[in-house]
Every structure is written in structure tokens, then in C-alpha cells.
Coordinates of N, CA and C and ligand atoms in Angstrom, one line a residue:
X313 N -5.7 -2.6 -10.4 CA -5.3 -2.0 -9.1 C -4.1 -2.8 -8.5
X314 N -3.0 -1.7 -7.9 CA -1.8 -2.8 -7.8 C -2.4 -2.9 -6.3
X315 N -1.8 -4.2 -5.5 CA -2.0 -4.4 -4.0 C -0.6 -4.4 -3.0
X316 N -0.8 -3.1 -2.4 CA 0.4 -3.3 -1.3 C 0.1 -4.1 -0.1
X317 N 1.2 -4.4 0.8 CA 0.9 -5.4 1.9 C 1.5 -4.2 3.4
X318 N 0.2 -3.6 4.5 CA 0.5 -2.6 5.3 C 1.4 -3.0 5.9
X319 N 2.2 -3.7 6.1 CA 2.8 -4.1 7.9 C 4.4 -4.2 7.9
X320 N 4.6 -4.1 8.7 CA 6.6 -5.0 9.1 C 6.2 -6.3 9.6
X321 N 5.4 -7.1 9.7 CA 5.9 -8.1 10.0 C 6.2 -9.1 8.8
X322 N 7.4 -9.5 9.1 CA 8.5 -10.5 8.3 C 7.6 -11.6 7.7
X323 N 6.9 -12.6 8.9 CA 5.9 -13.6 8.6 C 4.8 -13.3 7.8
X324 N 4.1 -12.2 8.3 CA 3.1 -12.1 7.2 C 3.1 -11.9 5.7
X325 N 4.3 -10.9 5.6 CA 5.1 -10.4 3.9 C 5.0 -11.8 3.7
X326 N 5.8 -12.7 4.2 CA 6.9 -14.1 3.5 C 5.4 -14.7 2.6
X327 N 4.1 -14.5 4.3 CA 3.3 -15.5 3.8 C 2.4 -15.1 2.3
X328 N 2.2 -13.8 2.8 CA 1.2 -12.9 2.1 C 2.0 -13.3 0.6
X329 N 3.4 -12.6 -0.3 CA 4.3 -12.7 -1.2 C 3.7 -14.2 -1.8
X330 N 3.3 -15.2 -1.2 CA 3.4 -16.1 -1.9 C 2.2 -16.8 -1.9
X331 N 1.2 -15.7 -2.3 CA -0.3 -15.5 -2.9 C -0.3 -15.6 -4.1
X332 N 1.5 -14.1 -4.8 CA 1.6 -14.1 -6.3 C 0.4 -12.8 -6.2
X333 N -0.2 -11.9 -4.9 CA -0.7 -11.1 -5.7 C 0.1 -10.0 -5.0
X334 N 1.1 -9.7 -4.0 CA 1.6 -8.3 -4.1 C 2.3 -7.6 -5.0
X335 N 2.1 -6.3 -4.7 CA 2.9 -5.8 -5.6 C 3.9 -4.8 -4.8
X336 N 3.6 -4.7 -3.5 CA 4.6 -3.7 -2.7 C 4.6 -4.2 -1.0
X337 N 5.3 -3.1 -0.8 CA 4.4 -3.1 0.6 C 4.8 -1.7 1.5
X338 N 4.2 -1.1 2.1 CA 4.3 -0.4 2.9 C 4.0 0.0 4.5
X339 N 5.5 0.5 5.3 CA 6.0 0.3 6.5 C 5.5 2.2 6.7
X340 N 5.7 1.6 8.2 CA 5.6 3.2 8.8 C 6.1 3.3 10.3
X341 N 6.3 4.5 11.0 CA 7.5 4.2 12.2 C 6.2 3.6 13.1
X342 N 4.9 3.4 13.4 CA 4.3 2.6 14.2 C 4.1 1.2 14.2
X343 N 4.4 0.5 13.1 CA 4.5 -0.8 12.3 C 5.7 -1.1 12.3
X344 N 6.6 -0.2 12.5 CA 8.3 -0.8 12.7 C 8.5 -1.0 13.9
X345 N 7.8 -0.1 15.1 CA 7.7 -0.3 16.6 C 6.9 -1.3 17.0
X346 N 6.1 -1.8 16.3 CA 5.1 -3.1 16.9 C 5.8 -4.1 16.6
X347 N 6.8 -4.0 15.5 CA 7.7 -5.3 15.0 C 9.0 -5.6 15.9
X348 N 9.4 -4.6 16.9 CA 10.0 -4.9 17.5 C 12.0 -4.9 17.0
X349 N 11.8 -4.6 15.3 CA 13.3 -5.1 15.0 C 13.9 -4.0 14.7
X350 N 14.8 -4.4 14.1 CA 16.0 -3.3 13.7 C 15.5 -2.6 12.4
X351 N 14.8 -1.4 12.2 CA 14.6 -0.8 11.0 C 15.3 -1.0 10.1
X352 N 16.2 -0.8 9.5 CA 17.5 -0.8 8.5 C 17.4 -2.3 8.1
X353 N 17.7 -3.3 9.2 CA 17.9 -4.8 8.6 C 16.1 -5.5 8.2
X354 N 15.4 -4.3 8.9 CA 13.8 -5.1 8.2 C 13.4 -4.5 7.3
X355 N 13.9 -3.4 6.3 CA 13.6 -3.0 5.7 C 14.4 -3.8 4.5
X356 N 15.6 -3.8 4.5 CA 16.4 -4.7 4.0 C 15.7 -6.0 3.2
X357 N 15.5 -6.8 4.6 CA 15.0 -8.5 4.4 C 13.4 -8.3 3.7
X358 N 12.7 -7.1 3.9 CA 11.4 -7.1 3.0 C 11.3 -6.4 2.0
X359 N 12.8 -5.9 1.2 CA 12.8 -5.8 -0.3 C 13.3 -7.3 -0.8
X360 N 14.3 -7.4 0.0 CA 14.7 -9.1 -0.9 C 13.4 -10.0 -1.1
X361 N 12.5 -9.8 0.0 CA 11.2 -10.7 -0.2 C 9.9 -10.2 -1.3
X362 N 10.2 -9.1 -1.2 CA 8.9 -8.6 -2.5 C 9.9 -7.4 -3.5
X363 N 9.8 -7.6 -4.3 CA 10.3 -7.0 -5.6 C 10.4 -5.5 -6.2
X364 N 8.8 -5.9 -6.0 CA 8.2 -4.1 -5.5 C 8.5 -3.4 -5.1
X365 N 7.6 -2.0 -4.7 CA 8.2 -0.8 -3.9 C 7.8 -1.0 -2.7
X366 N 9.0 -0.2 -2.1 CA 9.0 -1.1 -0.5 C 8.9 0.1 0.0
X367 N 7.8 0.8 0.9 CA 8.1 2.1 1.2 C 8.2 2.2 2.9
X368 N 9.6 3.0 3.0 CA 10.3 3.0 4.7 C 10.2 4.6 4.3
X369 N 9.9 4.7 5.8 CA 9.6 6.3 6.4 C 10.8 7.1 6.8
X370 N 10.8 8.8 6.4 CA 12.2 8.9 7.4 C 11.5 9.2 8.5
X371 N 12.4 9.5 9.6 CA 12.2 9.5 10.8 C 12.2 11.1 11.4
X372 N 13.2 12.0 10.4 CA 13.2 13.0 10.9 C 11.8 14.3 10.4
X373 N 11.9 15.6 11.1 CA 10.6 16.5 10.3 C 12.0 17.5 9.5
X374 N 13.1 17.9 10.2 CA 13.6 18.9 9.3 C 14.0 18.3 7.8
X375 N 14.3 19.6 7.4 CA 14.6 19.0 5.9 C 16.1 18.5 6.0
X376 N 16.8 18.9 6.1 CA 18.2 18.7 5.7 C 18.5 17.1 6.5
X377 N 17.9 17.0 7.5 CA 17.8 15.5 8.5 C 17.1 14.8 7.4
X378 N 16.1 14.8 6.7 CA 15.0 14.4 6.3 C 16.1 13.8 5.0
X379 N 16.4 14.7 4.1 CA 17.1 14.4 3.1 C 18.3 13.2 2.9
X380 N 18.8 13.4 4.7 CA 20.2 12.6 4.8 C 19.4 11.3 4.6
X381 N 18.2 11.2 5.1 CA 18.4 9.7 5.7 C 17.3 9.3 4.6
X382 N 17.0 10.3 3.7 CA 16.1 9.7 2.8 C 16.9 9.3 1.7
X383 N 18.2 9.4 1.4 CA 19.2 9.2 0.7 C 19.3 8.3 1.2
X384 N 20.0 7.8 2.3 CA 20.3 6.5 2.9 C 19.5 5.9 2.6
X385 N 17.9 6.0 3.1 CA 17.3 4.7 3.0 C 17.3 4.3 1.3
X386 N 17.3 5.4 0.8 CA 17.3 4.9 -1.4 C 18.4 4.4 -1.5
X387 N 19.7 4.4 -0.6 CA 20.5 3.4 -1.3 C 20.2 2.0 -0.5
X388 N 19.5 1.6 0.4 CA 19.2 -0.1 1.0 C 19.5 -0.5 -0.1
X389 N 18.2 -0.4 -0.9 CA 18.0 -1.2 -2.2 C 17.2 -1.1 -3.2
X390 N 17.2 -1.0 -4.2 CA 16.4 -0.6 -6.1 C 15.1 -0.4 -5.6
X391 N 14.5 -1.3 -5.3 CA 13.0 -1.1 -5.1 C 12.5 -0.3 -3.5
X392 N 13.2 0.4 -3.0 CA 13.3 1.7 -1.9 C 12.2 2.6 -2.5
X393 N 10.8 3.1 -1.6 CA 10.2 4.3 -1.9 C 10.7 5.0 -0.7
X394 N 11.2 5.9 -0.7 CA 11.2 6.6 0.6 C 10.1 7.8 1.1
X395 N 9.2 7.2 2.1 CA 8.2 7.9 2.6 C 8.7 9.1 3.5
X396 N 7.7 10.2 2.9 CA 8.4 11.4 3.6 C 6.7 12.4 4.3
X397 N 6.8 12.8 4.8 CA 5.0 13.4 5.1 C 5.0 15.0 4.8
X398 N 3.6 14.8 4.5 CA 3.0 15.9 3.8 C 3.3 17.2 4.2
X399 N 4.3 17.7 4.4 CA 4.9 19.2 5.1 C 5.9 19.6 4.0
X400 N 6.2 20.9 4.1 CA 7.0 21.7 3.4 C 8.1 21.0 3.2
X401 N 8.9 21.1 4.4 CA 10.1 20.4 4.3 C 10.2 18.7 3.3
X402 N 8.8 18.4 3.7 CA 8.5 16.8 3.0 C 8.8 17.1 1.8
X403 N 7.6 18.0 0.8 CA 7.8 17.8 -0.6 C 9.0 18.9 -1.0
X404 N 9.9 19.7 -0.3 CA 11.4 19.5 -1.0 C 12.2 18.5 -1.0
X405 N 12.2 17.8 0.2 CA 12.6 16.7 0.5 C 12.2 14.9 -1.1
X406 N 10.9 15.3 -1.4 CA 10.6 14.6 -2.7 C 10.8 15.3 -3.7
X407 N 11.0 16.3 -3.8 CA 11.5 16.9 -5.2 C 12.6 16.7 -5.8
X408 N 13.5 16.4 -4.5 CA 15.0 16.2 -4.6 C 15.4 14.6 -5.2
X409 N 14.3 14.2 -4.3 CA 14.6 12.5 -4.7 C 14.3 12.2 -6.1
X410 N 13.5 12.8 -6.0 CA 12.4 12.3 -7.5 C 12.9 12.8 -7.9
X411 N 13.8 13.9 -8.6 CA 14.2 14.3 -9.9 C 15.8 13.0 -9.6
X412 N 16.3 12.8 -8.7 CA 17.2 11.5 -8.7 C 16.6 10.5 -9.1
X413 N 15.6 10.4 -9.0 CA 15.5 8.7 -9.6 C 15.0 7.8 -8.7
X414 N 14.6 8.4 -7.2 CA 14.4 7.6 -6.3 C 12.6 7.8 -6.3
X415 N 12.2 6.6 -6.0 CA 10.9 6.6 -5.5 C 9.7 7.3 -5.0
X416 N 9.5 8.2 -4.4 CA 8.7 9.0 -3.1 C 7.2 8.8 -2.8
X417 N 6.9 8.1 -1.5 CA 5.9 8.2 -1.0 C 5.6 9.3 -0.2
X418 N 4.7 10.0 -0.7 CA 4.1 11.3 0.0 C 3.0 10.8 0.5
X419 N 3.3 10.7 2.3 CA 2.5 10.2 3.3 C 1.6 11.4 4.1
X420 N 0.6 10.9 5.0 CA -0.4 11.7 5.6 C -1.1 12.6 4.9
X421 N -1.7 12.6 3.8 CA -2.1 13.0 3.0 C -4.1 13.2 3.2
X422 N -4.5 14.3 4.0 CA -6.0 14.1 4.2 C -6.8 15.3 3.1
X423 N -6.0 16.2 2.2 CA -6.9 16.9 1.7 C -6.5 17.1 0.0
X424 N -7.3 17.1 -0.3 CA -7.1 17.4 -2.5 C -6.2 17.5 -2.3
X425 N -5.9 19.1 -1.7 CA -5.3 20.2 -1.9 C -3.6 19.5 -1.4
X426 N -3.2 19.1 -0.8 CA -2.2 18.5 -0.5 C -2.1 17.1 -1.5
X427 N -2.8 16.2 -1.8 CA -2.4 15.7 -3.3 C -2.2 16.2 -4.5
X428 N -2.9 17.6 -5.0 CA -2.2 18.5 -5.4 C -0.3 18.9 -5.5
X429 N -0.1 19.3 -4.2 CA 1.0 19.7 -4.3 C 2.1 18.6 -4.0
X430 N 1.9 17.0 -3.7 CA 2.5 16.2 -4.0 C 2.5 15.9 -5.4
X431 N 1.5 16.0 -6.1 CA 2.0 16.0 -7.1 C 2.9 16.8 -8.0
X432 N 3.2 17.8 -7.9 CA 3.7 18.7 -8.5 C 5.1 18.9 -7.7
X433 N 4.9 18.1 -6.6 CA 6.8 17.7 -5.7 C 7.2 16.4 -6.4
X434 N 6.2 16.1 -7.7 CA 7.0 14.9 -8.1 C 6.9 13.7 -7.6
X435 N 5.6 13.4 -6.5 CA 5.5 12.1 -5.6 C 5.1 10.6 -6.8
X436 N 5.6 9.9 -6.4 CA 5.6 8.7 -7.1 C 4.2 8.1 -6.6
X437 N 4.0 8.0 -5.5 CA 2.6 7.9 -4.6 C 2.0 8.8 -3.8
X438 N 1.0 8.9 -3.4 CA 0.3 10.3 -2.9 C 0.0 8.7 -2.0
X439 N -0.3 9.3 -0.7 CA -1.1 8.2 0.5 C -2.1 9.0 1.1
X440 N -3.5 9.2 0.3 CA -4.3 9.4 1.3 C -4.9 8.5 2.3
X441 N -5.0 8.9 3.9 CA -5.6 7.8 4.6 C -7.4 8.2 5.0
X442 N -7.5 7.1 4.4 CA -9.2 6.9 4.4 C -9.9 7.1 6.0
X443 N -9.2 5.6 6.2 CA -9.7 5.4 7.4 C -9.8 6.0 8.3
X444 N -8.5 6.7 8.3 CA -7.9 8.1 9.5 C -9.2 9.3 9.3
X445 N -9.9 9.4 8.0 CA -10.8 10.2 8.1 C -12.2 9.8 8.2
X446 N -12.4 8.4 8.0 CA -13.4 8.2 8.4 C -13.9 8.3 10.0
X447 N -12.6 8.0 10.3 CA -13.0 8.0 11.7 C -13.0 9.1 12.8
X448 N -12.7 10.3 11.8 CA -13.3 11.3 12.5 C -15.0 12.2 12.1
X449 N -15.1 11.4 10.9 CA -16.5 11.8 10.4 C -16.9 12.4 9.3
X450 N -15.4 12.1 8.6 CA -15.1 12.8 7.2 C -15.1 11.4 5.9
X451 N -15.7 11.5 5.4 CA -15.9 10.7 4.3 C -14.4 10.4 3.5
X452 N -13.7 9.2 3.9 CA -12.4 9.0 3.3 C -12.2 8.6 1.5
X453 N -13.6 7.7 1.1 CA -13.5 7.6 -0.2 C -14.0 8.5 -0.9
X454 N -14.4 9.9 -0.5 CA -14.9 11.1 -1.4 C -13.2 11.4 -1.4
X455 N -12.3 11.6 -0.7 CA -11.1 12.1 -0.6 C -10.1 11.4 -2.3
X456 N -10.4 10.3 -1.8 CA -9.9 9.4 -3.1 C -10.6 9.8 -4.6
X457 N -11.7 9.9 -4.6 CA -12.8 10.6 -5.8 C -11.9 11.8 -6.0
X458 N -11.9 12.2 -5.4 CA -11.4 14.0 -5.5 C -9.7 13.9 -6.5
X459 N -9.4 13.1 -5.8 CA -7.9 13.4 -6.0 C -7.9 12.3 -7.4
X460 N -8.6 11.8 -7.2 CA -8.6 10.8 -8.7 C -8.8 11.6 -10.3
X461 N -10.0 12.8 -9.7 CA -11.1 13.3 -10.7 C -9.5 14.2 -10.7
X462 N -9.1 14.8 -10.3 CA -8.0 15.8 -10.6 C -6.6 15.6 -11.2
X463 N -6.3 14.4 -10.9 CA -5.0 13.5 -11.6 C -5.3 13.7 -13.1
X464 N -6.6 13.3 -13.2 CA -7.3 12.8 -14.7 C -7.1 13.9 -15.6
X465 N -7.3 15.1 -15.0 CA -7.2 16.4 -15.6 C -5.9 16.8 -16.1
X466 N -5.0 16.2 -15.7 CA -3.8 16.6 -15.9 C -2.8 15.9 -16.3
X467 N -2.6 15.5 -17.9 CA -1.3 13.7 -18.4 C -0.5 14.7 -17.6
X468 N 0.3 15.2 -17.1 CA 1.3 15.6 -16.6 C 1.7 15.1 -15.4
X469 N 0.7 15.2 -14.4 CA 1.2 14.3 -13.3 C 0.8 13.1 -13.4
X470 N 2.2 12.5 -12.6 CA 2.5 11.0 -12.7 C 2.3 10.5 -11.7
X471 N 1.9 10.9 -10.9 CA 2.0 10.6 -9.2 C 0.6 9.6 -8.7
X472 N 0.7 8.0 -8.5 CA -0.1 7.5 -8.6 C -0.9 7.5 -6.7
X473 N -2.4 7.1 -6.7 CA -3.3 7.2 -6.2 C -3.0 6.0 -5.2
X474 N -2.3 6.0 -4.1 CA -2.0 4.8 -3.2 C -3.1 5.1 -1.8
X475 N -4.2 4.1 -2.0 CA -5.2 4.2 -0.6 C -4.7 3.7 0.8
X476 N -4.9 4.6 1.6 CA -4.0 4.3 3.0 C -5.1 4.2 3.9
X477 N -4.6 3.9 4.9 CA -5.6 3.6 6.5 C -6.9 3.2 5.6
X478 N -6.8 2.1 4.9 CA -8.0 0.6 4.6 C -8.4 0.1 5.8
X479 N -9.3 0.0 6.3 CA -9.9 -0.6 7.0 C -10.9 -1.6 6.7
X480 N -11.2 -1.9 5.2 CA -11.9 -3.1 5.1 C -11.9 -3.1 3.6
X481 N -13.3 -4.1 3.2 CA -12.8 -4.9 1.4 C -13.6 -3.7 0.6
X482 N -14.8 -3.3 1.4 CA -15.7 -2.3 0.8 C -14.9 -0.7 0.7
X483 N -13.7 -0.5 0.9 CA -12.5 0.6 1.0 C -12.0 0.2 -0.4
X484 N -11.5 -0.9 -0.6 CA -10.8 -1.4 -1.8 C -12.2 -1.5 -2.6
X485 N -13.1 -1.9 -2.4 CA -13.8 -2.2 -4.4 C -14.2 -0.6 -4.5
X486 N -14.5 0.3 -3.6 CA -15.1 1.5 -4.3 C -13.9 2.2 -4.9
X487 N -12.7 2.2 -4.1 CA -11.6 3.0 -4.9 C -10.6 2.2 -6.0
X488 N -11.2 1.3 -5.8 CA -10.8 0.1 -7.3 C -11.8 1.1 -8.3
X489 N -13.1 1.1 -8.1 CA -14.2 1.4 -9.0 C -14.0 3.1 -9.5
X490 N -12.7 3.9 -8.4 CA -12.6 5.3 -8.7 C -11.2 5.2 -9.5
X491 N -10.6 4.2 -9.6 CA -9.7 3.8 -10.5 C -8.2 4.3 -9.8
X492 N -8.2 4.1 -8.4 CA -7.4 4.4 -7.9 C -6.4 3.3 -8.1
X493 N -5.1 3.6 -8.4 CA -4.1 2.9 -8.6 C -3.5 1.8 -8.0
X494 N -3.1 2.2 -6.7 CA -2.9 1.2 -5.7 C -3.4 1.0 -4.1
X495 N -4.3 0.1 -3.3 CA -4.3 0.4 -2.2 C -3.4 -0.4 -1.6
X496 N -3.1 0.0 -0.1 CA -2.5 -0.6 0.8 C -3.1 -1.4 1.9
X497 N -2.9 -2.6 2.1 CA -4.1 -3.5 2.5 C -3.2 -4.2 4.2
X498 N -4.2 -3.8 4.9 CA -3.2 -4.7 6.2 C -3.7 -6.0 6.0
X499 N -2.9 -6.8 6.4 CA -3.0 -8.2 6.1 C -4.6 -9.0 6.5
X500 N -4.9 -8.6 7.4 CA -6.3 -9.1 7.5 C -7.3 -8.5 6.4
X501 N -7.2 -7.5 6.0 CA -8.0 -6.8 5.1 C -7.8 -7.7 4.0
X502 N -6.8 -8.1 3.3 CA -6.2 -8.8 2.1 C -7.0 -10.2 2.1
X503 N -6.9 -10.7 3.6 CA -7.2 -12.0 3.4 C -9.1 -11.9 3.5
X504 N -9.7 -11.0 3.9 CA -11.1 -10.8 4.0 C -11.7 -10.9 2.3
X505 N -10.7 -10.2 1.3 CA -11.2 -10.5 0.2 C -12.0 -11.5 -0.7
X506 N -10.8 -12.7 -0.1 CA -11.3 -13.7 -0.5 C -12.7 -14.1 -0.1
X507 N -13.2 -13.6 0.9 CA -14.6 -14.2 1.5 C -15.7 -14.0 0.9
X508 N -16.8 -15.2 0.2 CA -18.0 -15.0 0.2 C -18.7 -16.2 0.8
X509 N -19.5 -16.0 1.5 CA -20.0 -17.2 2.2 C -20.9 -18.4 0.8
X510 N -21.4 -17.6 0.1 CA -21.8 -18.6 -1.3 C -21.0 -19.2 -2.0
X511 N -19.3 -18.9 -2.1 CA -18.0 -19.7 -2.4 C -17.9 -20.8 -1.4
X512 N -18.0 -20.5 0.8 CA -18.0 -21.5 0.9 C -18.9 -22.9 0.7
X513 N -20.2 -22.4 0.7 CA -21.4 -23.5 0.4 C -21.0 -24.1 -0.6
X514 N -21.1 -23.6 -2.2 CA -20.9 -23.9 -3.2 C -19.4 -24.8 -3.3
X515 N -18.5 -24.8 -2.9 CA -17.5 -25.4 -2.6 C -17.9 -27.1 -2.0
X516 N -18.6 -26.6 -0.8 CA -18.9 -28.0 -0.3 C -19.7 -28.6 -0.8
X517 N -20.5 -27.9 -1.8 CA -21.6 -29.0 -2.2 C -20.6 -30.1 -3.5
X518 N -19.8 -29.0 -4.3 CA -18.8 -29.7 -5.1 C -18.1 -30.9 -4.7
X519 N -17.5 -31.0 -3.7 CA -16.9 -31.7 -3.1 C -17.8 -32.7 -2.6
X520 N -18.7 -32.4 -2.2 CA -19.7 -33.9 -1.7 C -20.0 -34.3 -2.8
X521 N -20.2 -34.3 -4.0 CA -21.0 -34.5 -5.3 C -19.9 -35.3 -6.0
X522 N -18.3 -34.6 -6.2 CA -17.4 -35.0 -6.3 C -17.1 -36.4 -5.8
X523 N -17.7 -36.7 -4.5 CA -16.9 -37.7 -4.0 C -18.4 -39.0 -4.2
X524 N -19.3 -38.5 -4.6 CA -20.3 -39.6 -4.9 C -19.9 -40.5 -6.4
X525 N -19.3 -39.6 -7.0 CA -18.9 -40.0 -8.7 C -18.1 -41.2 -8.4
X526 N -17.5 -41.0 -7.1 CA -16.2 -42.3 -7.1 C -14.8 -41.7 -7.6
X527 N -14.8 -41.2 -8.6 CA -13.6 -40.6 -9.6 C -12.5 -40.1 -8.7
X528 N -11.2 -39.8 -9.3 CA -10.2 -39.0 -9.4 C -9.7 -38.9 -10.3
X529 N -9.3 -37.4 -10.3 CA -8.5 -36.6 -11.4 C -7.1 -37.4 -11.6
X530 N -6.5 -37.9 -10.3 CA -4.9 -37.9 -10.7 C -4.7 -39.3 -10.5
X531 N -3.7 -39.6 -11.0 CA -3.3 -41.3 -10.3 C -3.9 -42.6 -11.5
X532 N -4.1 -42.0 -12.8 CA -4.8 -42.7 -14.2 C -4.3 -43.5 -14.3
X533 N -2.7 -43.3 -14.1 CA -1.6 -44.6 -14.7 C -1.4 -44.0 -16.5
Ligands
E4P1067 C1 0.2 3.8 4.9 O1 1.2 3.8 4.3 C2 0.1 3.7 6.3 O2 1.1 2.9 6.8 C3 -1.2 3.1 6.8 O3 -2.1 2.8 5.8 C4 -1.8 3.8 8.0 O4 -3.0 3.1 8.4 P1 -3.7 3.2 9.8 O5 -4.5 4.5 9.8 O6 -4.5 2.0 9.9 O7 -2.5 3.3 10.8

């Protein structure tokens, strides 16, 4: 499972990137307004920082707007997804790109039926958001099952399984477990991973035990 990093902020990519486990990251126009900066030059500074696909939103809903600036943002730079949302105008707007060569994240994504037809607009990633339906009472990891079980059916589409609105670790192991391709992880979620409280005990007991031996590893001569 590849791991994207949810956010614009600059600090957390820099820090998050040098874990050695991302593999993208993904921005949206509410994450670009919490960040406070210049879209264009942050979207910029967080492809130079992760390698990956970097996926920036357009801004507009018509298509022909939609198109201009989805072209602009694919030329920033190589690893550019350009996120476009689940509407009509959206997947002509990815069909276009995608048969060019550019990336496309097909965002807002809450039913099969609409990962369906991003797939078949040629989406590079489909974003269903979990969270966004769990929180209205709708089961977000049956959404992922669904769209998983239906990918499978078909070598034809290519269009990989990117989990959106994560809200915790138990979001990532079951759609790891549905063989979902990539989730997108807000930084606290990423770092919650790491946690088991029997890593930290077991740790300290190492270390006290460690330091009874007398020994050290380094410094032999
Ligand atoms: C995905 O690309 C979106 O940016 C994101 O996952 C939305 O999550 P939220 O529901 O926490 O805003």
C-alpha cells in the first residue's frame, strides 16, 4: 500500500518525507486556505520535496475553466496529479488529461457507481472519502470493498484505489486488508501508526537490561 501525506503544510511534508515512507501527497482548496500561502509556489516547493504524485485541485466547476488550469497546474512539474471532482464536466476534464499523459485525481468520490465512471474517464486515482461517509452514517470502508471487488473484475482499468477522509490507523489496516492501493493519511494519522503501547514497555525494559550489561555497541577502538 502506497502512503500519501493529506496536508499543505510545508513543515510537516519536509518532516513527514524524511520517514523514507511517502510516496505522494495530497492538497485540496481547504488545506491550501488553512496554509495560508500562495497555491502555485506551494504546490511547487512540495513536488521538489516528495517525488511522488503531488495532487493540487482545480479551482474552477466549468469545464473549459477546469481544463485551462488543469493544464497549467500539469505543467508546475512531472510528478503533478491534477485533482478534478466527480462531475461531468470533472471526468471530461480527466479524459483529456489522461489520454495526455498527465496524472488525474478523481476527487469527492462517495458511490461505486461514480468510481465506476472515473474509471472509465481514465482516472489515475479514484478518492473515495471514508470519513466524509462515515460521518454521516454510511459505512466508508464497505465503499472501498465495493470499488475494490469491481476494479478486480476488470484488467482494463487502471485507475488505482486512493482512500480519502482517513480518520484513523483502523481506516488504513482494513483497506490495506481490501488491497486498496493507496491511502491518504493526515499527518497525525501517519504518526498514530507507529503506536503500540507493548513497543513502548518492551522498549524500556530493553534499555534498562541494556544498561545493566555495562556494554556498548560503539566506541571498540
Ligand atoms: C483527499 O484528497 C482529501 O484531501 C481529504 O482526504 C479530505 O479529507 P477530510 O474529509 O478529512 O477533509
Amino acid at each position: 500500500m502506497k502512503f500519501f501525506i493529506d496536508t499543505a503544510d510545508l513543515s510537516e511534508i519536509r518532516e513527514l518525507a524524511e520517514t523514507g515512507l511517502l510516496d505522494g501527497v495530497t492538497t485540496n482548496p481547504s488545506l491550501v486556505a488553512k496554509s495560508g500561502r500562495d497555491f502555485i509556489a506551494l504546490v511547487k516547493e512540495i513536488c521538489e520535496i516528495v517525488p511522488g504524485p503531488v495532487s493540487a485541485e482545480v479551482a474552477a466547476t466549468d469545464f473549459d475553466t477546469m481544463l485551462e488550469e488543469g493544464k497549467f497546474l500539469a505543467g508546475l512539474a512531472q510528478n503533478i496529479a491534477v485533482k478534478v471532482p466527480l462531475t461531468p464536466a470533472g471526468l471530461k476534464v480527466c479524459r483529456i488529461l489522461s489520454t495526455n499523459g498527465t496524472m488525474v485525481n478523481v476527487t469527492l468520490c462517495f458511490s461505486a457507481a461514480q468510481a465506476i465512471l472515473a474509471a472509465k474517464a481514465g482516472a489515475t486515482f479514484i478518492s473515495p472519502f471514508i470519513g466524509r461517509l462515515d460521518d454521516v452514517g454510511t459505512d466508508g470502508l464497505q465503499l472501498i470493498a465495493d470499488i475494490v471487488q469491481i476494479y478486480n473484475q476488470y484488467p482494463g482499468f487502471s485507475t488505482e484505489v486512493l482512500v480519502a477522509s482517513v480518520r484513523n490507523p483502523t481506516h488504513v489496516v482494513e483497506a490495506a486488508k481490501m488491497g486498496a492501493h493507496v491511502a491518504t493519511l493526515p499527518p497525525a494519522v501517519l504518526r498514530q501508526l507507529y503506536n503500540h503501547p507493548l513497543t513502548d514497555k518492551g522498549l524500556a525494559q530493553f534499555v534498562a537490561d541494556w544498561q545493566k550489561t555495562g556494554q556498548s555497541i560503539l566506541g571498540r577502538g
